[in-house]
Amino acid sequence: MALLNILQFPDPKLRTVAKLVTLFDDELKQFVNDMFETMYEAPGIGLAASQVDRHVRLLVIDVSDKKDAPRCFINPEILKSTDEDRMDEGCLSVPGYYEPVTRAGHVWVRAQDVKGEVFEIEAEGLEAVCIQHEMDHLLGRLFVDYLSPLKRNRIRSKLLKQQKQL
Ligand code: GNR
Ligand code: NI
């Protein structure tokens, strides 16, 4: 097990578009374990591989209160989305900022598990929002992209200043 380093906005590497996972081997299993460890330690309710500089279509979430519902989605696709939900979002790659974002409130997702088996789930509320937030990361998109340029630039400046002090 290992903790992975989480990239921070505005690191351009966060803009990389992830590629499909094709090899479901032991190395992938190890990587998924490291993703869960990194997400729980952060702590966060989700983590996309893009955030740890691995540009493959893989994400993990756990939106449960007791942190006992780990879910891994490999090569996820949204089959259908309905409704709208506006919720305050945060991101481990944009630490300290929470802003409202409007997304689908109900999604149907097809993905593969760590063994490569295809499964489908239906998600609503926080879980639906979280899956969409993580799938955005896999396309190089961040929640700050939905904010006004003024808000986004303020966040960028403050984080850059903070990063230079480290
Ligand atoms: O921990 C996280 N919380 C969160 C809250 C509202 C909407 C989305 C999220 S995901 C975020 C972890 C993260 O950055 N995942 O990419
Ligand atoms: Ni995020």
Tab-separated table of N, CA and C and ligand atoms in Angstrom:
chain	number	residue	atom	x	y	z
A	1	MET	N	0.846	-1.198	0.000
A	1	MET	CA	0.000	0.000	0.000
A	1	MET	C	0.877	1.242	0.000
A	2	ALA	N	0.377	2.284	-0.608
A	2	ALA	CA	1.141	3.534	-0.671
A	2	ALA	C	0.195	4.718	-0.814
A	3	LEU	N	0.577	5.820	-0.192
A	3	LEU	CA	-0.170	7.064	-0.382
A	3	LEU	C	0.369	7.733	-1.638
A	4	LEU	N	-0.544	8.217	-2.467
A	4	LEU	CA	-0.150	8.844	-3.733
A	4	LEU	C	-0.246	10.368	-3.586
A	5	ASN	N	0.598	11.077	-4.305
A	5	ASN	CA	0.588	12.540	-4.269
A	5	ASN	C	-0.558	13.072	-5.131
A	6	ILE	N	-1.334	13.999	-4.562
A	6	ILE	CA	-2.479	14.576	-5.286
A	6	ILE	C	-2.078	15.908	-5.925
A	7	LEU	N	-2.229	15.987	-7.250
A	7	LEU	CA	-1.912	17.221	-7.985
A	7	LEU	C	-2.881	18.323	-7.580
A	8	GLN	N	-2.392	19.561	-7.580
A	8	GLN	CA	-3.244	20.703	-7.248
A	8	GLN	C	-3.406	21.659	-8.417
A	9	PHE	N	-4.646	22.165	-8.554
A	9	PHE	CA	-4.959	23.242	-9.486
A	9	PHE	C	-4.027	24.413	-9.203
A	10	PRO	N	-3.454	25.089	-10.210
A	10	PRO	CA	-3.676	24.925	-11.646
A	10	PRO	C	-2.618	24.080	-12.372
A	11	ASP	N	-2.180	22.999	-11.770
A	11	ASP	CA	-1.206	22.126	-12.445
A	11	ASP	C	-1.761	21.672	-13.806
A	12	PRO	N	-1.061	21.970	-14.901
A	12	PRO	CA	-1.578	21.593	-16.236
A	12	PRO	C	-1.750	20.083	-16.430
A	13	LYS	N	-1.074	19.279	-15.626
A	13	LYS	CA	-1.224	17.811	-15.745
A	13	LYS	C	-2.656	17.364	-15.440
A	14	LEU	N	-3.381	18.179	-14.639
A	14	LEU	CA	-4.788	17.864	-14.334
A	14	LEU	C	-5.677	17.977	-15.580
A	15	ARG	N	-5.148	18.570	-16.642
A	15	ARG	CA	-5.925	18.746	-17.885
A	15	ARG	C	-5.748	17.585	-18.857
A	16	THR	N	-4.945	16.595	-18.500
A	16	THR	CA	-4.701	15.437	-19.365
A	16	THR	C	-5.972	14.597	-19.502
A	17	VAL	N	-6.274	14.153	-20.715
A	17	VAL	CA	-7.426	13.265	-20.946
A	17	VAL	C	-6.968	11.820	-20.722
A	18	ALA	N	-7.682	11.108	-19.854
A	18	ALA	CA	-7.292	9.734	-19.489
A	18	ALA	C	-7.616	8.738	-20.591
A	19	LYS	N	-6.819	7.675	-20.664
A	19	LYS	CA	-7.015	6.610	-21.660
A	19	LYS	C	-7.734	5.408	-21.034
A	20	LEU	N	-8.353	4.588	-21.874
A	20	LEU	CA	-9.041	3.384	-21.401
A	20	LEU	C	-8.058	2.446	-20.701
A	21	VAL	N	-8.546	1.771	-19.674
A	21	VAL	CA	-7.781	0.697	-19.037
A	21	VAL	C	-7.989	-0.563	-19.880
A	22	THR	N	-6.889	-1.229	-20.240
A	22	THR	CA	-7.009	-2.431	-21.075
A	22	THR	C	-6.483	-3.682	-20.369
A	23	LEU	N	-5.644	-3.491	-19.362
A	23	LEU	CA	-4.996	-4.620	-18.701
A	23	LEU	C	-5.485	-4.719	-17.256
A	24	PHE	N	-6.214	-5.811	-16.940
A	24	PHE	CA	-6.767	-5.999	-15.589
A	24	PHE	C	-5.879	-6.981	-14.838
A	25	ASP	N	-4.715	-6.495	-14.408
A	25	ASP	CA	-3.702	-7.364	-13.793
A	25	ASP	C	-3.474	-7.004	-12.320
A	26	ASP	N	-2.488	-7.617	-11.701
A	26	ASP	CA	-2.196	-7.366	-10.282
A	26	ASP	C	-1.715	-5.943	-10.030
A	27	GLU	N	-1.016	-5.394	-11.012
A	27	GLU	CA	-0.545	-4.008	-10.874
A	27	GLU	C	-1.744	-3.068	-10.756
A	28	LEU	N	-2.806	-3.345	-11.528
A	28	LEU	CA	-4.025	-2.527	-11.470
A	28	LEU	C	-4.680	-2.650	-10.095
A	29	LYS	N	-4.751	-3.881	-9.563
A	29	LYS	CA	-5.328	-4.109	-8.226
A	29	LYS	C	-4.581	-3.304	-7.174
A	30	GLN	N	-3.254	-3.331	-7.254
A	30	GLN	CA	-2.409	-2.575	-6.328
A	30	GLN	C	-2.698	-1.083	-6.446
A	31	PHE	N	-2.828	-0.604	-7.676
A	31	PHE	CA	-3.107	0.818	-7.893
A	31	PHE	C	-4.464	1.201	-7.294
A	32	VAL	N	-5.483	0.347	-7.474
A	32	VAL	CA	-6.814	0.630	-6.902
A	32	VAL	C	-6.719	0.693	-5.377
A	33	ASN	N	-5.970	-0.231	-4.761
A	33	ASN	CA	-5.783	-0.190	-3.300
A	33	ASN	C	-5.131	1.118	-2.869
A	34	ASP	N	-4.139	1.563	-3.620
A	34	ASP	CA	-3.457	2.827	-3.297
A	34	ASP	C	-4.399	4.024	-3.462
A	35	MET	N	-5.269	3.941	-4.457
A	35	MET	CA	-6.257	5.016	-4.673
A	35	MET	C	-7.204	5.107	-3.466
A	36	PHE	N	-7.700	3.950	-3.000
A	36	PHE	CA	-8.586	3.958	-1.821
A	36	PHE	C	-7.852	4.496	-0.599
A	37	GLU	N	-6.634	4.030	-0.383
A	37	GLU	CA	-5.870	4.485	0.784
A	37	GLU	C	-5.685	6.004	0.740
A	38	THR	N	-5.363	6.525	-0.430
A	38	THR	CA	-5.134	7.964	-0.614
A	38	THR	C	-6.429	8.750	-0.405
A	39	MET	N	-7.559	8.219	-0.929
A	39	MET	CA	-8.850	8.896	-0.764
A	39	MET	C	-9.266	8.949	0.711
A	40	TYR	N	-9.151	7.818	1.420
A	40	TYR	CA	-9.569	7.782	2.834
A	40	TYR	C	-8.668	8.647	3.702
A	41	GLU	N	-7.391	8.671	3.372
A	41	GLU	CA	-6.448	9.431	4.197
A	41	GLU	C	-6.619	10.934	4.009
A	42	ALA	N	-7.079	11.357	2.808
A	42	ALA	CA	-7.106	12.787	2.454
A	42	ALA	C	-7.822	13.701	3.467
A	43	PRO	N	-9.072	13.442	3.908
A	43	PRO	CA	-10.017	12.456	3.430
A	43	PRO	C	-10.914	13.072	2.365
A	44	GLY	N	-11.379	12.206	1.441
A	44	GLY	CA	-12.294	12.649	0.395
A	44	GLY	C	-13.346	11.591	0.161
A	45	ILE	N	-14.413	11.958	-0.565
A	45	ILE	CA	-15.470	10.989	-0.876
A	45	ILE	C	-15.274	10.393	-2.267
A	46	GLY	N	-14.234	10.844	-2.969
A	46	GLY	CA	-13.937	10.303	-4.297
A	46	GLY	C	-12.526	10.672	-4.701
A	47	LEU	N	-12.003	9.941	-5.686
A	47	LEU	CA	-10.673	10.262	-6.213
A	47	LEU	C	-10.592	9.692	-7.635
A	48	ALA	N	-10.087	10.509	-8.553
A	48	ALA	CA	-9.897	10.057	-9.940
A	48	ALA	C	-8.402	9.849	-10.169
A	49	ALA	N	-8.065	8.851	-11.004
A	49	ALA	CA	-6.648	8.541	-11.260
A	49	ALA	C	-5.891	9.770	-11.766
A	50	SER	N	-6.578	10.617	-12.544
A	50	SER	CA	-5.959	11.854	-13.078
A	50	SER	C	-5.355	12.713	-11.978
A	51	GLN	N	-5.994	12.708	-10.790
A	51	GLN	CA	-5.533	13.554	-9.682
A	51	GLN	C	-4.200	13.090	-9.111
A	52	VAL	N	-3.855	11.821	-9.335
A	52	VAL	CA	-2.573	11.304	-8.844
A	52	VAL	C	-1.616	11.066	-10.024
A	53	ASP	N	-1.895	11.792	-11.131
A	53	ASP	CA	-1.002	11.800	-12.299
A	53	ASP	C	-0.901	10.448	-13.003
A	54	ARG	N	-2.018	9.667	-12.940
A	54	ARG	CA	-2.084	8.410	-13.697
A	54	ARG	C	-3.261	8.594	-14.645
A	55	HIS	N	-2.988	8.694	-15.935
A	55	HIS	CA	-4.023	9.150	-16.846
A	55	HIS	C	-4.749	7.996	-17.523
A	56	VAL	N	-5.444	7.234	-16.655
A	56	VAL	CA	-6.274	6.104	-17.087
A	56	VAL	C	-7.682	6.288	-16.519
A	57	ARG	N	-8.688	5.699	-17.238
A	57	ARG	CA	-10.084	5.921	-16.850
A	57	ARG	C	-10.466	5.036	-15.648
A	58	LEU	N	-10.164	5.522	-14.476
A	58	LEU	CA	-10.402	4.786	-13.239
A	58	LEU	C	-10.718	5.792	-12.136
A	59	LEU	N	-11.763	5.496	-11.365
A	59	LEU	CA	-12.099	6.365	-10.238
A	59	LEU	C	-12.593	5.519	-9.076
A	60	VAL	N	-12.433	6.051	-7.881
A	60	VAL	CA	-12.960	5.394	-6.684
A	60	VAL	C	-13.831	6.398	-5.927
A	61	ILE	N	-14.868	5.879	-5.253
A	61	ILE	CA	-15.715	6.726	-4.411
A	61	ILE	C	-16.091	5.954	-3.147
A	62	ASP	N	-16.438	6.701	-2.113
A	62	ASP	CA	-17.120	6.151	-0.946
A	62	ASP	C	-17.904	7.305	-0.338
A	63	VAL	N	-19.205	7.347	-0.624
A	63	VAL	CA	-20.030	8.461	-0.145
A	63	VAL	C	-20.790	8.078	1.131
A	64	SER	N	-20.478	6.912	1.717
A	64	SER	CA	-21.170	6.468	2.932
A	64	SER	C	-20.686	7.243	4.150
A	65	ASP	N	-21.537	7.339	5.183
A	65	ASP	CA	-21.151	8.031	6.419
A	65	ASP	C	-20.079	7.256	7.160
A	66	LYS	N	-20.208	5.912	7.165
A	66	LYS	CA	-19.278	5.080	7.940
A	66	LYS	C	-17.999	4.723	7.185
A	67	LYS	N	-17.890	5.200	5.937
A	67	LYS	CA	-16.696	4.908	5.121
A	67	LYS	C	-16.490	3.388	4.974
A	68	ASP	N	-17.607	2.738	4.680
A	68	ASP	CA	-17.569	1.285	4.543
A	68	ASP	C	-18.190	0.840	3.224
A	69	ALA	N	-18.209	1.760	2.234
A	69	ALA	CA	-18.804	1.414	0.945
A	69	ALA	C	-17.880	1.819	-0.209
A	70	PRO	N	-16.690	1.198	-0.276
A	70	PRO	CA	-15.770	1.521	-1.371
A	70	PRO	C	-16.322	1.036	-2.713
A	71	ARG	N	-16.270	1.897	-3.718
A	71	ARG	CA	-16.703	1.522	-5.069
A	71	ARG	C	-15.637	1.983	-6.054
A	72	CYS	N	-15.285	1.091	-6.984
A	72	CYS	CA	-14.300	1.416	-8.002
A	72	CYS	C	-14.959	1.307	-9.376
A	73	PHE	N	-14.774	2.302	-10.203
A	73	PHE	CA	-15.336	2.322	-11.564
A	73	PHE	C	-14.185	2.446	-12.550
A	74	ILE	N	-14.073	1.455	-13.428
A	74	ILE	CA	-13.038	1.473	-14.457
A	74	ILE	C	-13.718	1.602	-15.823
A	75	ASN	N	-13.192	2.470	-16.665
A	75	ASN	CA	-13.782	2.773	-17.982
A	75	ASN	C	-15.269	3.120	-17.862
A	76	PRO	N	-15.625	4.047	-16.939
A	76	PRO	CA	-17.038	4.377	-16.723
A	76	PRO	C	-17.642	5.131	-17.900
A	77	GLU	N	-18.943	4.882	-18.106
A	77	GLU	CA	-19.732	5.605	-19.128
A	77	GLU	C	-21.062	5.958	-18.500
A	78	ILE	N	-21.555	7.164	-18.774
A	78	ILE	CA	-22.910	7.549	-18.355
A	78	ILE	C	-23.855	7.092	-19.455
A	79	LEU	N	-24.795	6.199	-19.103
A	79	LEU	CA	-25.735	5.674	-20.090
A	79	LEU	C	-26.921	6.613	-20.241
A	80	LYS	N	-27.294	7.262	-19.120
A	80	LYS	CA	-28.461	8.137	-19.118
A	80	LYS	C	-28.346	9.054	-17.914
A	81	SER	N	-28.779	10.303	-18.054
A	81	SER	CA	-28.819	11.180	-16.887
A	81	SER	C	-30.088	12.007	-16.937
A	82	THR	N	-30.689	12.202	-15.758
A	82	THR	CA	-31.922	12.988	-15.655
A	82	THR	C	-31.863	13.875	-14.423
A	83	ASP	N	-32.794	14.792	-14.304
A	83	ASP	CA	-32.944	15.686	-13.150
A	83	ASP	C	-31.744	16.625	-13.011
A	84	GLU	N	-31.906	17.564	-12.104
A	84	GLU	CA	-30.815	18.502	-11.828
A	84	GLU	C	-30.647	18.630	-10.340
A	85	ASP	N	-29.391	18.775	-9.945
A	85	ASP	CA	-29.056	18.920	-8.533
A	85	ASP	C	-28.005	20.011	-8.454
A	86	ARG	N	-28.204	20.980	-7.574
A	86	ARG	CA	-27.183	22.010	-7.369
A	86	ARG	C	-26.639	21.831	-5.964
A	87	MET	N	-25.337	21.584	-5.880
A	87	MET	CA	-24.726	21.201	-4.614
A	87	MET	C	-23.367	21.886	-4.467
A	88	ASP	N	-23.002	22.228	-3.253
A	88	ASP	CA	-21.656	22.748	-3.019
A	88	ASP	C	-20.657	21.632	-3.277
A	89	GLU	N	-19.656	21.920	-4.108
A	89	GLU	CA	-18.614	20.923	-4.386
A	89	GLU	C	-17.268	21.428	-3.894
A	90	GLY	N	-16.450	20.465	-3.512
A	90	GLY	CA	-15.064	20.740	-3.185
A	90	GLY	C	-14.235	19.747	-3.973
A	91	CYS	N	-12.907	19.878	-3.932
A	91	CYS	CA	-12.047	18.963	-4.677
A	91	CYS	C	-10.698	18.889	-3.978
A	92	LEU	N	-10.179	17.688	-3.859
A	92	LEU	CA	-8.863	17.513	-3.223
A	92	LEU	C	-7.772	18.208	-4.033
A	93	SER	N	-8.028	18.483	-5.300
A	93	SER	CA	-7.056	19.199	-6.141
A	93	SER	C	-7.260	20.713	-6.094
A	94	VAL	N	-8.309	21.148	-5.376
A	94	VAL	CA	-8.592	22.582	-5.209
A	94	VAL	C	-8.865	22.807	-3.720
A	95	PRO	N	-7.882	22.541	-2.863
A	95	PRO	CA	-8.147	22.473	-1.419
A	95	PRO	C	-8.619	23.809	-0.834
A	96	GLY	N	-9.661	23.712	0.002
A	96	GLY	CA	-10.132	24.878	0.743
A	96	GLY	C	-11.254	25.661	0.088
A	97	TYR	N	-11.710	25.264	-1.096
A	97	TYR	CA	-12.748	26.014	-1.803
A	97	TYR	C	-13.975	25.145	-2.045
A	98	TYR	N	-15.151	25.709	-1.755
A	98	TYR	CA	-16.424	25.012	-1.939
A	98	TYR	C	-17.368	25.954	-2.658
A	99	GLU	N	-17.888	25.529	-3.790
A	99	GLU	CA	-18.787	26.382	-4.576
A	99	GLU	C	-19.897	25.522	-5.172
A	100	PRO	N	-21.080	26.122	-5.367
A	100	PRO	CA	-22.193	25.356	-5.940
A	100	PRO	C	-22.006	25.055	-7.432
A	101	VAL	N	-22.334	23.814	-7.808
A	101	VAL	CA	-22.278	23.371	-9.204
A	101	VAL	C	-23.593	22.644	-9.504
A	102	THR	N	-24.149	22.861	-10.681
A	102	THR	CA	-25.368	22.157	-11.106
A	102	THR	C	-24.988	20.966	-11.980
A	103	ARG	N	-25.503	19.805	-11.616
A	103	ARG	CA	-25.248	18.577	-12.402
A	103	ARG	C	-26.531	17.763	-12.465
A	104	ALA	N	-26.475	16.648	-13.204
A	104	ALA	CA	-27.606	15.721	-13.223
A	104	ALA	C	-27.786	15.151	-11.811
A	105	GLY	N	-29.034	14.961	-11.408
A	105	GLY	CA	-29.322	14.433	-10.080
A	105	GLY	C	-29.478	12.926	-10.060
A	106	HIS	N	-29.557	12.334	-11.252
A	106	HIS	CA	-29.826	10.895	-11.346
A	106	HIS	C	-29.078	10.369	-12.575
A	107	VAL	N	-28.183	9.412	-12.370
A	107	VAL	CA	-27.395	8.879	-13.492
A	107	VAL	C	-27.398	7.352	-13.505
A	108	TRP	N	-27.287	6.811	-14.706
A	108	TRP	CA	-27.141	5.370	-14.915
A	108	TRP	C	-25.738	5.188	-15.501
A	109	VAL	N	-24.936	4.379	-14.847
A	109	VAL	CA	-23.526	4.257	-15.216
A	109	VAL	C	-23.173	2.807	-15.526
A	110	ARG	N	-22.399	2.615	-16.592
A	110	ARG	CA	-21.823	1.303	-16.884
A	110	ARG	C	-20.318	1.433	-16.704
A	111	ALA	N	-19.711	0.428	-16.055
A	111	ALA	CA	-18.265	0.465	-15.844
A	111	ALA	C	-17.758	-0.960	-15.711
A	112	GLN	N	-16.456	-1.095	-15.528
A	112	GLN	CA	-15.863	-2.402	-15.244
A	112	GLN	C	-15.287	-2.382	-13.830
A	113	ASP	N	-15.265	-3.544	-13.193
A	113	ASP	CA	-14.633	-3.649	-11.881
A	113	ASP	C	-13.163	-4.017	-12.086
A	114	VAL	N	-12.473	-4.233	-10.968
A	114	VAL	CA	-11.024	-4.444	-11.027
A	114	VAL	C	-10.640	-5.734	-11.768
A	115	LYS	N	-11.646	-6.640	-11.895
A	115	LYS	CA	-11.404	-7.876	-12.647
A	115	LYS	C	-11.757	-7.740	-14.121
A	116	GLY	N	-12.341	-6.580	-14.484
A	116	GLY	CA	-12.729	-6.370	-15.877
A	116	GLY	C	-14.175	-6.729	-16.151
A	117	GLU	N	-14.907	-7.185	-15.107
A	117	GLU	CA	-16.330	-7.525	-15.263
A	117	GLU	C	-17.151	-6.261	-15.428
A	118	VAL	N	-18.056	-6.262	-16.409
A	118	VAL	CA	-18.921	-5.101	-16.644
A	118	VAL	C	-20.074	-5.107	-15.644
A	119	PHE	N	-20.398	-3.932	-15.081
A	119	PHE	CA	-21.566	-3.807	-14.202
A	119	PHE	C	-22.273	-2.488	-14.497
A	120	GLU	N	-23.527	-2.391	-14.066
A	120	GLU	CA	-24.273	-1.143	-14.234
A	120	GLU	C	-24.880	-0.754	-12.910
A	121	ILE	N	-24.866	0.545	-12.606
A	121	ILE	CA	-25.523	1.042	-11.395
A	121	ILE	C	-26.316	2.299	-11.722
A	122	GLU	N	-27.229	2.584	-10.794
A	122	GLU	CA	-28.043	3.782	-10.863
A	122	GLU	C	-27.665	4.575	-9.621
A	123	ALA	N	-27.427	5.874	-9.748
A	123	ALA	CA	-27.034	6.672	-8.578
A	123	ALA	C	-27.797	7.991	-8.555
A	124	GLU	N	-28.068	8.466	-7.331
A	124	GLU	CA	-28.763	9.736	-7.131
A	124	GLU	C	-28.043	10.547	-6.073
A	125	GLY	N	-28.401	11.813	-5.959
A	125	GLY	CA	-27.905	12.662	-4.875
A	125	GLY	C	-26.400	12.784	-4.889
A	126	LEU	N	-25.802	12.725	-3.697
A	126	LEU	CA	-24.363	12.933	-3.554
A	126	LEU	C	-23.541	11.939	-4.375
A	127	GLU	N	-24.013	10.675	-4.430
A	127	GLU	CA	-23.268	9.668	-5.190
A	127	GLU	C	-23.239	10.024	-6.680
A	128	ALA	N	-24.377	10.480	-7.204
A	128	ALA	CA	-24.453	10.872	-8.620
A	128	ALA	C	-23.531	12.056	-8.893
A	129	VAL	N	-23.563	13.025	-8.004
A	129	VAL	CA	-22.710	14.218	-8.154
A	129	VAL	C	-21.238	13.813	-8.126
A	130	CYS	N	-20.903	12.960	-7.176
A	130	CYS	CA	-19.512	12.550	-7.009
A	130	CYS	C	-19.008	11.796	-8.255
A	131	ILE	N	-19.808	10.882	-8.784
A	131	ILE	CA	-19.394	10.133	-9.983
A	131	ILE	C	-19.151	11.100	-11.151
A	132	GLN	N	-20.038	12.081	-11.318
A	132	GLN	CA	-19.869	13.052	-12.415
A	132	GLN	C	-18.635	13.923	-12.204
A	133	HIS	N	-18.374	14.307	-10.940
A	133	HIS	CA	-17.177	15.102	-10.609
A	133	HIS	C	-15.904	14.307	-10.960
A	134	GLU	N	-15.902	13.019	-10.611
A	134	GLU	CA	-14.715	12.180	-10.898
A	134	GLU	C	-14.577	11.928	-12.396
A	135	MET	N	-15.708	11.714	-13.092
A	135	MET	CA	-15.626	11.480	-14.541
A	135	MET	C	-15.127	12.731	-15.257
A	136	ASP	N	-15.467	13.903	-14.743
A	136	ASP	CA	-14.909	15.153	-15.291
A	136	ASP	C	-13.379	15.152	-15.186
A	137	HIS	N	-12.851	14.739	-14.028
A	137	HIS	CA	-11.383	14.687	-13.865
A	137	HIS	C	-10.740	13.854	-14.979
A	138	LEU	N	-11.391	12.747	-15.356
A	138	LEU	CA	-10.827	11.849	-16.373
A	138	LEU	C	-10.774	12.517	-17.750
A	139	LEU	N	-11.574	13.581	-17.911
A	139	LEU	CA	-11.556	14.359	-19.162
A	139	LEU	C	-10.720	15.634	-19.002
A	140	GLY	N	-10.052	15.771	-17.865
A	140	GLY	CA	-9.232	16.962	-17.637
A	140	GLY	C	-10.031	18.173	-17.198
A	141	ARG	N	-11.257	17.915	-16.706
A	141	ARG	CA	-12.149	18.999	-16.285
A	141	ARG	C	-12.235	19.074	-14.772
A	142	LEU	N	-12.334	20.295	-14.251
A	142	LEU	CA	-12.413	20.516	-12.806
A	142	LEU	C	-13.689	21.280	-12.462
A	143	PHE	N	-14.152	21.182	-11.211
A	143	PHE	CA	-15.406	21.873	-10.857
A	143	PHE	C	-15.270	23.385	-11.001
A	144	VAL	N	-14.057	23.910	-10.868
A	144	VAL	CA	-13.875	25.364	-11.007
A	144	VAL	C	-14.166	25.832	-12.441
A	145	ASP	N	-14.157	24.909	-13.409
A	145	ASP	CA	-14.471	25.267	-14.798
A	145	ASP	C	-15.930	25.712	-14.948
A	146	TYR	N	-16.792	25.321	-13.975
A	146	TYR	CA	-18.206	25.708	-14.028
A	146	TYR	C	-18.453	27.054	-13.350
A	147	LEU	N	-17.432	27.615	-12.711
A	147	LEU	CA	-17.590	28.904	-12.021
A	147	LEU	C	-17.317	30.042	-12.997
A	148	SER	N	-17.598	31.268	-12.565
A	148	SER	CA	-17.297	32.426	-13.413
A	148	SER	C	-15.777	32.546	-13.535
A	149	PRO	N	-15.275	33.120	-14.644
A	149	PRO	CA	-13.830	33.321	-14.787
A	149	PRO	C	-13.251	34.123	-13.610
A	150	LEU	N	-14.019	35.057	-13.103
A	150	LEU	CA	-13.547	35.863	-11.969
A	150	LEU	C	-13.283	34.981	-10.751
A	151	LYS	N	-14.259	34.138	-10.410
A	151	LYS	CA	-14.092	33.245	-9.246
A	151	LYS	C	-12.942	32.271	-9.473
A	152	ARG	N	-12.887	31.702	-10.693
A	152	ARG	CA	-11.846	30.713	-11.011
A	152	ARG	C	-10.458	31.339	-10.910
A	153	ASN	N	-10.322	32.554	-11.437
A	153	ASN	CA	-9.016	33.220	-11.402
A	153	ASN	C	-8.603	33.600	-9.984
A	154	ARG	N	-9.569	33.960	-9.159
A	154	ARG	CA	-9.263	34.256	-7.748
A	154	ARG	C	-8.727	33.010	-7.054
A	155	ILE	N	-9.398	31.893	-7.300
A	155	ILE	CA	-8.978	30.626	-6.685
A	155	ILE	C	-7.585	30.256	-7.194
A	156	ARG	N	-7.355	30.409	-8.519
A	156	ARG	CA	-6.054	30.082	-9.111
A	156	ARG	C	-4.933	30.904	-8.457
A	157	SER	N	-5.142	32.205	-8.325
A	157	SER	CA	-4.111	33.084	-7.744
A	157	SER	C	-3.800	32.706	-6.306
A	158	LYS	N	-4.877	32.468	-5.535
A	158	LYS	CA	-4.673	32.143	-4.115
A	158	LYS	C	-3.934	30.822	-3.948
A	159	LEU	N	-4.306	29.818	-4.775
A	159	LEU	CA	-3.633	28.516	-4.658
A	159	LEU	C	-2.179	28.608	-5.132
A	160	LEU	N	-1.917	29.366	-6.198
A	160	LEU	CA	-0.536	29.519	-6.698
A	160	LEU	C	0.348	30.157	-5.636
A	161	LYS	N	-0.206	31.186	-4.974
A	161	LYS	CA	0.523	31.905	-3.929
A	161	LYS	C	0.865	30.942	-2.791
A	162	GLN	N	-0.162	30.131	-2.419
A	162	GLN	CA	0.003	29.152	-1.344
A	162	GLN	C	1.064	28.105	-1.722
A	163	GLN	N	1.017	27.647	-2.991
A	163	GLN	CA	1.959	26.615	-3.447
A	163	GLN	C	3.394	27.142	-3.483
A	164	LYS	N	3.565	28.432	-3.778
A	164	LYS	CA	4.910	29.012	-3.838
A	164	LYS	C	5.522	29.155	-2.456
A	165	GLN	N	4.659	29.252	-1.436
A	165	GLN	CA	5.162	29.364	-0.062
A	165	GLN	C	5.666	28.037	0.475
A	166	LEU	N	5.272	26.940	-0.182
A	166	LEU	CA	5.691	25.615	0.310
A	166	LEU	C	7.072	25.210	-0.213
B	1	GNR	O1	-14.010	14.884	-1.237
B	1	GNR	C1	-14.697	15.390	-2.131
B	1	GNR	N1	-15.896	15.940	-1.822
B	1	GNR	C2	-16.833	16.340	-2.760
B	1	GNR	C3	-17.915	17.103	-2.324
B	1	GNR	C4	-18.878	17.508	-3.210
B	1	GNR	C5	-18.786	17.152	-4.534
B	1	GNR	C6	-17.718	16.400	-4.985
B	1	GNR	C7	-16.745	15.984	-4.107
B	1	GNR	S1	-15.423	15.018	-4.673
B	1	GNR	C8	-14.184	15.439	-3.522
B	1	GNR	C9	-12.941	14.575	-3.720
B	1	GNR	C10	-12.342	14.884	-5.066
B	1	GNR	O2	-11.708	15.864	-5.323
B	1	GNR	N2	-12.559	14.029	-6.019
B	1	GNR	O3	-12.098	14.270	-7.244
B	2	NI	NI	-11.983	16.406	-7.442
